[in-house]
Short mmCIF file of C-alpha atoms in Angstrom, two decimals:
data_model
loop_
_atom_site.label_atom_id
_atom_site.label_comp_id
_atom_site.label_asym_id
_atom_site.label_seq_id
_atom_site.Cartn_x
_atom_site.Cartn_y
_atom_site.Cartn_z
CA MET A 99 74.66 115.13 74.40
CA HIS A 100 76.67 114.06 77.46
CA PRO A 101 74.33 112.55 80.11
CA TYR A 102 75.23 115.24 82.66
CA SER A 103 74.52 118.06 80.19
CA GLU A 104 71.23 116.41 79.29
CA ARG A 105 70.22 116.21 82.95
CA ARG A 106 71.03 119.88 83.50
CA ALA A 107 68.90 120.79 80.47
CA ARG A 108 65.97 118.74 81.79
CA LEU A 109 66.21 120.31 85.24
CA ILE A 110 66.34 123.84 83.75
CA GLU A 111 63.19 123.01 81.78
CA ARG A 112 61.45 121.80 84.96
CA MET A 113 62.48 124.95 86.81
CA GLY A 114 60.78 127.14 84.22
CA SER A 115 62.37 130.29 85.58
CA GLY A 116 64.80 131.46 88.23
CA VAL A 117 68.23 130.37 89.40
CA ALA A 118 69.29 127.10 91.06
CA VAL A 119 72.35 126.85 93.31
CA ILE A 120 73.61 123.33 94.10
CA ALA A 121 76.82 122.81 96.09
CA THR A 122 78.89 119.68 96.43
CA ALA A 123 79.77 118.21 99.82
CA PRO A 124 82.49 119.80 101.95
CA GLU A 125 85.61 117.95 103.02
CA ARG A 126 85.32 116.61 106.58
CA ALA A 127 88.16 116.49 109.09
CA ARG A 128 88.74 113.03 110.56
CA ASN A 129 91.23 114.12 113.17
CA ARG A 130 93.63 117.03 113.43
CA ASP A 131 94.93 117.68 109.89
CA THR A 132 93.66 114.56 108.12
CA HIS A 133 90.32 114.13 106.38
CA TYR A 134 87.84 111.38 105.72
CA GLY A 135 88.00 110.01 102.20
CA TYR A 136 86.17 112.56 100.08
CA ARG A 137 82.76 111.76 98.64
CA HIS A 138 80.87 114.31 96.50
CA ASP A 139 77.25 115.37 97.08
CA SER A 140 74.93 113.10 95.07
CA TYR A 141 72.68 115.86 93.70
CA PHE A 142 75.67 117.91 92.55
CA TYR A 143 77.43 114.93 90.96
CA TYR A 144 74.22 113.78 89.24
CA LEU A 145 74.16 117.08 87.35
CA THR A 146 77.88 117.58 86.77
CA GLY A 147 79.99 114.43 86.97
CA PHE A 148 82.52 116.69 88.72
CA ALA A 149 84.18 114.99 91.71
CA GLU A 150 86.33 117.76 93.24
CA PRO A 151 85.44 119.49 96.53
CA GLU A 152 84.82 123.25 96.77
CA ALA A 153 82.48 123.36 93.79
CA VAL A 154 79.05 124.86 93.12
CA LEU A 155 76.70 124.55 90.16
CA VAL A 156 74.49 127.50 89.19
CA LEU A 157 71.69 126.95 86.68
CA VAL A 158 69.87 129.88 85.10
CA ALA A 159 66.46 129.09 83.60
CA GLY A 160 64.37 131.20 81.25
CA ASP A 161 64.90 132.60 77.77
CA SER A 162 68.71 132.33 77.95
CA PRO A 163 69.42 129.17 79.96
CA ARG A 164 72.95 128.70 81.27
CA SER A 165 74.93 126.31 83.41
CA ILE A 166 77.83 127.77 85.39
CA LEU A 167 80.42 125.96 87.49
CA PHE A 168 82.42 127.48 90.34
CA CYS A 169 85.44 125.34 91.23
CA ARG A 170 88.95 125.49 92.67
CA GLU A 171 91.54 127.41 90.70
CA LYS A 172 94.69 125.81 89.31
CA ASN A 173 97.43 125.91 91.96
CA GLU A 174 100.76 124.24 91.31
CA GLU A 175 101.80 124.08 94.96
CA ARG A 176 98.51 122.54 96.15
CA GLU A 177 98.54 120.10 93.25
CA ILE A 178 101.98 118.88 94.33
CA TRP A 179 100.56 118.09 97.77
CA ASP A 180 96.95 117.07 97.04
CA GLY A 181 96.73 116.10 93.36
CA TRP A 182 95.62 117.52 90.06
CA ARG A 183 92.82 120.07 89.73
CA HIS A 184 90.80 120.81 86.62
CA GLY A 185 90.51 124.55 87.16
CA PRO A 186 87.65 126.55 85.59
CA ASP A 187 88.82 126.44 81.96
CA ALA A 188 89.42 122.69 81.75
CA ALA A 189 86.25 121.95 83.74
CA ARG A 190 84.14 124.09 81.40
CA GLU A 191 85.46 122.25 78.33
CA LYS A 192 85.39 118.71 79.73
CA PHE A 193 82.00 118.81 81.45
CA GLY A 194 80.12 121.04 79.01
CA PHE A 195 79.35 124.09 81.14
CA ASP A 196 78.48 127.41 79.52
CA ASP A 197 80.81 129.21 81.88
CA ALA A 198 83.12 128.50 84.82
CA HIS A 199 84.68 130.65 87.53
CA VAL A 200 86.98 130.31 90.51
CA TYR A 201 85.16 129.15 93.66
CA GLY A 202 86.28 132.23 95.57
CA GLU A 203 84.24 134.44 93.23
CA LEU A 204 80.91 132.81 94.11
CA ASP A 205 79.76 135.27 96.79
CA ALA A 206 80.53 138.27 94.59
CA LYS A 207 78.80 136.87 91.51
CA LEU A 208 75.70 135.36 93.14
CA PRO A 209 73.89 138.71 93.61
CA GLU A 210 74.46 139.48 89.92
CA LEU A 211 73.00 136.11 88.93
CA LEU A 212 70.00 136.45 91.27
CA ALA A 213 69.07 140.02 90.36
CA ASN A 214 65.60 140.31 88.78
CA GLN A 215 65.05 136.57 88.89
CA PRO A 216 61.64 135.43 90.20
CA ARG A 217 62.83 132.34 92.08
CA LEU A 218 65.79 130.89 93.93
CA HIS A 219 66.00 127.09 93.92
CA TYR A 220 68.42 125.39 96.31
CA VAL A 221 68.64 122.63 98.94
CA ILE A 222 66.78 124.40 101.73
CA GLY A 223 67.61 123.54 105.34
CA GLU A 224 70.32 120.98 104.60
CA ASP A 225 73.17 123.11 105.91
CA ALA A 226 72.84 126.17 108.15
CA ALA A 227 75.95 127.79 106.69
CA TRP A 228 74.54 127.50 103.17
CA ASP A 229 71.19 128.87 104.29
CA GLN A 230 73.05 131.91 105.65
CA ARG A 231 75.05 132.23 102.45
CA MET A 232 71.91 132.23 100.31
CA MET A 233 70.22 134.77 102.58
CA ALA A 234 73.31 136.99 102.34
CA ALA A 235 73.13 136.84 98.54
CA LEU A 236 69.43 137.74 98.58
CA ASN A 237 70.06 140.64 100.95
CA ALA A 238 72.84 141.89 98.68
CA VAL A 239 70.31 142.07 95.83
CA ARG A 240 67.71 143.76 98.05
CA ALA A 241 70.28 146.42 98.92
CA GLN A 242 70.28 147.43 95.25
CA VAL A 243 66.54 148.12 95.07
CA ARG A 244 67.08 151.83 94.30
CA ALA A 245 69.16 150.76 91.29
CA GLY A 246 66.11 148.94 89.95
CA ARG A 247 67.16 145.44 90.98
CA GLN A 248 64.75 143.01 92.63
CA ALA A 249 65.53 139.87 94.60
CA PRO A 250 63.73 136.56 93.97
CA SER A 251 60.41 136.48 95.80
CA GLU A 252 60.14 132.68 95.97
CA LEU A 253 62.39 130.06 97.55
CA LEU A 254 61.91 126.53 96.20
CA ASP A 255 63.60 123.30 97.26
CA ILE A 256 65.48 121.93 94.26
CA ARG A 257 65.37 118.39 95.70
CA GLN A 258 61.77 117.75 94.67
CA PRO A 259 62.31 117.85 90.88
CA LEU A 260 65.75 116.23 91.25
CA ASP A 261 64.31 113.35 93.29
CA ASP A 262 61.79 112.62 90.54
CA MET A 263 64.52 112.73 87.91
CA ARG A 264 66.82 110.46 89.89
CA LEU A 265 64.12 107.82 90.32
CA ILE A 266 64.28 106.87 86.63
CA LYS A 267 67.75 105.66 85.69
CA ASP A 268 69.06 106.53 82.23
CA LEU A 269 71.21 104.12 80.20
CA HIS A 270 74.44 105.57 81.61
CA GLU A 271 73.25 104.97 85.17
CA GLN A 272 71.93 101.50 84.37
CA ALA A 273 75.31 100.43 82.96
CA LEU A 274 77.17 101.66 86.06
CA MET A 275 74.72 99.96 88.42
CA ARG A 276 74.93 96.67 86.56
CA ARG A 277 78.75 96.77 86.81
CA ALA A 278 78.56 97.62 90.52
CA ALA A 279 76.18 94.70 91.05
CA ASP A 280 78.53 92.31 89.22
CA ILE A 281 81.46 93.36 91.43
CA SER A 282 79.43 92.92 94.61
CA ALA A 283 78.15 89.52 93.46
CA ARG A 284 81.75 88.36 92.99
CA ALA A 285 82.60 89.68 96.44
CA HIS A 286 79.82 87.65 98.06
CA ARG A 287 80.94 84.51 96.25
CA ARG A 288 84.50 85.14 97.46
CA ALA A 289 83.25 85.58 101.03
CA MET A 290 81.34 82.29 100.86
CA GLN A 291 84.48 80.52 99.71
CA ALA A 292 86.55 82.02 102.53
CA THR A 293 84.13 81.22 105.37
CA ARG A 294 85.35 78.70 107.95
CA PRO A 295 84.56 77.95 111.60
CA GLY A 296 87.08 79.84 113.74
CA ALA A 297 87.46 82.75 111.30
CA MET A 298 86.64 86.25 112.51
CA GLU A 299 83.87 88.30 110.99
CA TYR A 300 86.37 90.98 110.01
CA GLU A 301 88.44 88.43 108.09
CA ILE A 302 85.46 87.71 105.86
CA GLU A 303 84.76 91.43 105.57
CA ALA A 304 88.33 91.83 104.32
CA GLU A 305 87.60 89.38 101.49
CA ILE A 306 84.60 91.52 100.48
CA LEU A 307 86.60 94.76 100.55
CA HIS A 308 89.47 93.19 98.63
CA GLU A 309 87.18 92.18 95.79
CA PHE A 310 85.60 95.64 95.71
CA ARG A 311 88.91 97.43 95.26
CA ARG A 312 90.60 94.92 92.96
CA SER A 313 87.60 95.24 90.61
CA GLY A 314 87.76 99.04 90.44
CA SER A 315 85.15 100.09 92.98
CA GLU A 316 86.00 103.31 94.81
CA ALA A 317 84.60 102.23 98.19
CA PRO A 318 81.82 100.32 99.95
CA ALA A 319 78.45 101.97 99.35
CA TYR A 320 77.74 101.70 103.10
CA GLY A 321 79.17 100.10 106.22
CA SER A 322 79.28 96.34 105.62
CA ILE A 323 77.25 94.05 107.91
CA VAL A 324 79.12 90.78 108.58
CA ALA A 325 77.05 89.03 111.23
CA GLY A 326 77.56 85.49 112.46
CA GLY A 327 75.13 83.54 114.64
CA ALA A 328 73.02 85.70 116.96
CA ASN A 329 74.54 88.86 115.46
CA ALA A 330 72.47 88.22 112.32
CA CYS A 331 69.35 89.06 114.36
CA VAL A 332 70.67 92.63 114.82
CA LEU A 333 69.51 94.40 111.67
CA HIS A 334 72.25 97.05 111.58
CA TYR A 335 75.08 95.09 113.20
CA VAL A 336 78.42 96.66 112.19
CA SER A 337 80.96 95.60 114.83
CA ASN A 338 82.14 92.70 112.64
CA ASP A 339 84.54 91.48 115.35
CA ALA A 340 83.13 88.14 116.56
CA GLU A 341 84.38 84.61 115.89
CA LEU A 342 82.40 82.39 113.52
CA HIS A 343 81.22 79.02 114.83
CA GLY A 344 80.26 75.84 113.05
CA GLY A 345 76.49 75.30 113.12
CA ASP A 346 75.79 79.05 112.88
CA LEU A 347 74.73 81.11 109.89
CA LEU A 348 76.64 84.11 108.53
CA LEU A 349 74.64 87.05 107.17
CA ILE A 350 76.51 89.55 105.01
CA ASP A 351 74.92 92.77 103.76
CA ALA A 352 77.53 94.51 101.62
CA GLY A 353 77.71 96.37 98.33
CA CYS A 354 80.24 98.49 96.49
CA GLU A 355 80.01 101.97 95.02
CA LEU A 356 81.17 102.42 91.43
CA GLY A 357 81.21 105.72 89.57
CA GLY A 358 79.03 107.23 92.29
CA TYR A 359 76.38 104.46 92.17
CA ALA A 360 75.58 101.92 94.87
CA SER A 361 74.90 98.22 94.88
CA ASP A 362 73.30 96.45 97.84
CA ILE A 363 73.36 92.66 98.30
CA THR A 364 72.58 90.45 101.28
CA ARG A 365 73.29 86.74 101.37
CA THR A 366 73.14 84.28 104.27
CA TRP A 367 75.02 80.98 104.40
CA PRO A 368 76.13 78.30 106.87
CA VAL A 369 79.55 78.76 108.45
CA SER A 370 80.17 75.01 108.23
CA GLY A 371 79.15 74.83 104.56
CA ARG A 372 75.84 73.01 104.98
CA PHE A 373 72.46 74.17 106.30
CA ASN A 374 70.91 72.15 109.11
CA ALA A 375 67.24 71.21 108.92
CA ALA A 376 65.83 74.25 110.77
CA GLN A 377 68.11 76.66 108.90
CA ARG A 378 67.10 75.06 105.62
CA ASP A 379 63.39 75.49 106.38
CA VAL A 380 63.69 79.17 107.30
CA TYR A 381 66.07 79.93 104.44
CA GLN A 382 63.75 78.37 101.86
CA LEU A 383 60.84 80.33 103.35
CA VAL A 384 62.68 83.64 102.89
CA LEU A 385 63.74 82.66 99.38
CA ASP A 386 60.16 81.76 98.45
CA SER A 387 58.95 85.10 99.81
CA GLN A 388 61.50 86.90 97.65
CA THR A 389 60.30 84.99 94.57
CA ALA A 390 56.74 86.11 95.32
CA ALA A 391 57.96 89.71 95.72
CA PHE A 392 59.79 89.66 92.37
CA ALA A 393 56.50 88.80 90.63
CA GLU A 394 55.00 92.09 91.88
CA VAL A 395 57.85 94.33 90.68
CA LYS A 396 56.48 95.60 87.38
CA PRO A 397 55.18 98.80 85.79
CA GLY A 398 51.84 99.90 87.20
CA ALA A 399 52.23 98.07 90.51
CA ARG A 400 52.33 100.07 93.74
CA PHE A 401 55.60 100.25 95.65
CA ILE A 402 53.96 98.46 98.60
CA ASP A 403 52.68 95.51 96.52
CA TYR A 404 55.90 93.52 96.52
CA HIS A 405 56.26 93.98 100.28
CA ASP A 406 52.72 92.71 100.78
CA ALA A 407 53.47 89.67 98.61
CA ALA A 408 56.56 88.83 100.67
CA VAL A 409 54.70 89.30 103.97
CA LYS A 410 51.95 86.90 102.90
CA VAL A 411 54.44 84.10 102.19
CA LEU A 412 56.51 84.81 105.31
CA ALA A 413 53.50 84.92 107.62
CA GLN A 414 52.15 81.62 106.30
CA GLY A 415 55.59 80.06 106.74
CA MET A 416 55.82 81.29 110.32
CA LEU A 417 52.50 79.59 111.00
CA ASP A 418 53.64 76.37 109.32
CA LEU A 419 56.90 76.33 111.33
CA GLY A 420 55.07 76.87 114.62
CA LEU A 421 56.53 80.31 115.24
CA LEU A 422 53.08 81.96 115.21
CA LYS A 423 49.55 80.84 116.02
CA GLY A 424 46.26 81.84 114.46
CA SER A 425 45.05 82.32 110.91
CA LEU A 426 46.99 83.98 108.11
CA ASP A 427 44.63 86.96 108.03
CA GLU A 428 44.92 87.39 111.80
CA VAL A 429 48.72 87.42 111.98
CA ILE A 430 48.88 89.88 109.08
CA ASP A 431 46.10 92.17 110.30
CA LYS A 432 47.45 92.25 113.87
CA GLY A 433 51.05 92.57 112.69
CA ASP A 434 52.16 89.49 114.66
CA TYR A 435 54.60 88.58 111.87
CA ARG A 436 56.62 91.72 112.71
CA ARG A 437 58.09 89.90 115.68
CA PHE A 438 60.25 88.00 113.17
CA TYR A 439 60.13 90.35 110.17
CA MET A 440 60.18 94.00 111.17
CA HIS A 441 61.38 95.93 108.10
CA ARG A 442 60.13 96.86 104.65
CA THR A 443 60.97 94.56 101.74
CA GLY A 444 63.01 97.16 99.86
CA HIS A 445 63.95 100.72 99.00
CA TRP A 446 65.05 102.84 96.06
CA LEU A 447 68.64 102.34 94.98
CA GLY A 448 70.94 104.63 93.00
CA MET A 449 73.62 107.15 93.86
CA ASP A 450 72.67 106.68 97.52
CA VAL A 451 72.08 103.21 98.91
CA HIS A 452 68.73 104.50 100.23
CA ASP A 453 68.21 106.62 97.18
CA ALA A 454 66.30 109.82 96.54
CA GLY A 455 62.61 109.67 95.71
CA GLU A 456 59.30 109.67 97.53
CA TYR A 457 57.44 106.43 98.27
CA ARG A 458 54.00 108.02 98.36
CA PRO A 459 52.49 110.57 95.95
CA ARG A 460 52.26 114.11 97.27
CA GLY A 461 48.79 114.86 98.59
CA GLY A 462 47.81 111.18 98.53
CA GLY A 463 45.95 109.29 101.22
CA PRO A 464 47.46 106.89 103.79
CA ASN A 465 46.96 103.89 101.48
CA GLU A 466 48.34 105.50 98.35
CA TRP A 467 51.80 104.51 97.15
CA ARG A 468 54.09 105.45 94.29
CA THR A 469 53.45 103.50 91.11
CA LEU A 470 56.45 101.64 89.71
CA GLU A 471 57.78 102.69 86.30
CA ALA A 472 60.32 101.23 83.92
CA GLY A 473 63.81 102.45 84.81
CA MET A 474 63.30 102.52 88.57
CA VAL A 475 65.91 100.53 90.53
CA LEU A 476 65.07 99.09 93.93
CA THR A 477 66.05 96.34 96.35
CA VAL A 478 64.03 93.25 97.21
CA GLU A 479 65.11 92.05 100.67
CA PRO A 480 62.78 89.91 102.78
CA GLY A 481 64.12 88.36 105.96
CA CYS A 482 63.37 86.40 109.10
CA TYR A 483 65.07 86.99 112.46
CA ILE A 484 64.37 84.58 115.30
CA ARG A 485 65.66 85.45 118.77
CA PRO A 486 65.58 82.94 121.64
CA ALA A 487 62.29 82.89 123.57
CA ASP A 488 60.31 80.42 125.66
CA ASP A 489 57.60 80.11 123.00
CA VAL A 490 60.06 79.56 120.13
CA PRO A 491 61.34 76.04 119.35
CA GLU A 492 65.03 75.92 120.31
CA ALA A 493 66.03 74.62 116.88
CA PHE A 494 65.21 78.07 115.45
CA TRP A 495 67.05 80.18 118.03
CA ASN A 496 69.45 82.79 116.62
CA ILE A 497 68.57 82.09 113.01
CA GLY A 498 68.81 85.40 111.18
CA ILE A 499 68.32 85.33 107.41
CA ARG A 500 68.02 88.09 104.82
CA ILE A 501 68.22 87.70 101.05
CA GLU A 502 68.60 90.94 99.11
CA ASP A 503 68.90 91.64 95.40
CA ASP A 504 68.99 94.78 93.24
CA VAL A 505 66.40 94.92 90.45
CA ILE A 506 65.42 97.33 87.71
CA VAL A 507 61.81 97.68 86.63
CA THR A 508 61.54 96.77 82.94
CA ALA A 509 58.74 97.19 80.41
CA ASP A 510 57.06 93.94 81.48
CA GLY A 511 58.53 93.03 84.88
CA CYS A 512 61.98 93.30 86.40
CA ASP A 513 65.59 92.33 85.75
CA ILE A 514 67.75 91.15 88.67
CA TYR A 515 71.13 92.89 88.50
CA THR A 516 72.62 90.78 91.30
CA ALA A 517 71.57 87.32 90.12
CA ALA A 518 75.21 86.18 89.89
CA ALA A 519 75.52 86.06 93.69
CA PRO A 520 74.78 82.41 94.68
CA LYS A 521 71.41 82.20 96.37
CA THR A 522 69.72 78.79 96.30
CA ILE A 523 70.57 76.29 99.02
CA ALA A 524 72.11 73.94 96.46
CA ASP A 525 74.23 76.66 94.84
CA ILE A 526 75.52 78.04 98.14
CA GLU A 527 76.48 74.60 99.45
CA ALA A 528 78.15 73.74 96.13
CA VAL A 529 80.21 76.96 96.10
CA MET A 530 81.38 76.37 99.66
CA ALA A 531 82.14 72.69 99.03
CA GLU A 532 84.18 73.53 95.94
CA ALA A 533 86.30 76.00 97.91
CA ARG A 534 87.07 73.29 100.49
CA GLY A 535 87.56 70.59 97.90
#
């Protein structure tokens, strides 16, 4: 069975009964009569593999399960201007739907599909126009009550079961994510080789984007962060327009999207090609904290465990470097380490760079966290960001370091998808020296 058909069948089984309606994303105007590059809705694409706009998936659960696609009709004139369309017939055959109709027929057919169904499942509250459309369909069924038709009495958010499904990556997803990670690793290596004092951040970003596209990626998975010097201490820096200076570090957080799946890598390296003593100390500290975090990514561990492992190493290192004072327990309990490390050590990764899925079990207490399972993909990204201050040794000023890799939970630990991106001090300096050689 095709992976998309298999996912639809699993979701129908989870639904038990009722009808699910899942729309793809609309096209968005950029200015006047031009649009932003189109990107499908992740939930819709996860279940269909269908990348065209103006499309809706309807799933009917129960004794006679069905999957129905509504999509754009064939139109020779529009295809001359905008490109080829599948149309309902070709889409039904290629993507394995039980039926397919023209998108313009959705509003007329929805009341028929909802009649006498106990539940309506859809993405509640995401889009006001869709909420109104669903309410209009329900009211159309209620208007037929004297004909013996009943409207669904329950509204359920389809995202909850889909989030759980999306957390565990199947073999098709794993293969795409590994390829995306390989492309992004090559892009980071290319950026290291291109880095020189006097270059602009956007020039290095261009090297990243070039490698993404030449390797078949559709687009960046998110806005790239290319941050030299003090800019690396701004967690979501995206201006990417400053000059790079010898003696500074360059932090790049960038990953490509391939086949609808994201990669997410951060590497930090010296603009001049060699770390100075203070940079080396902080970099090795962050790298050691990541190694400690990797050891806690395994089935049965809590999501928070690998963050806690990284924090313990980072906090001790901050004490050893003179950035903090006190005991290890004190700086962790009081949260003093957050002055230099203020974010979580990772997140789910998949179709979205911050992917679907809850981090805590529903109904759990404040200290309960999701348990890791084989097939989950997540990032491991400790960091240390040191802004100038009177109580901070000047040698550490404006050092901003993050090291981020993408990992999949395996049966007995984890596998690092992004290991090909140079990461040790020796490897980074060797790659940069070779490019200048």
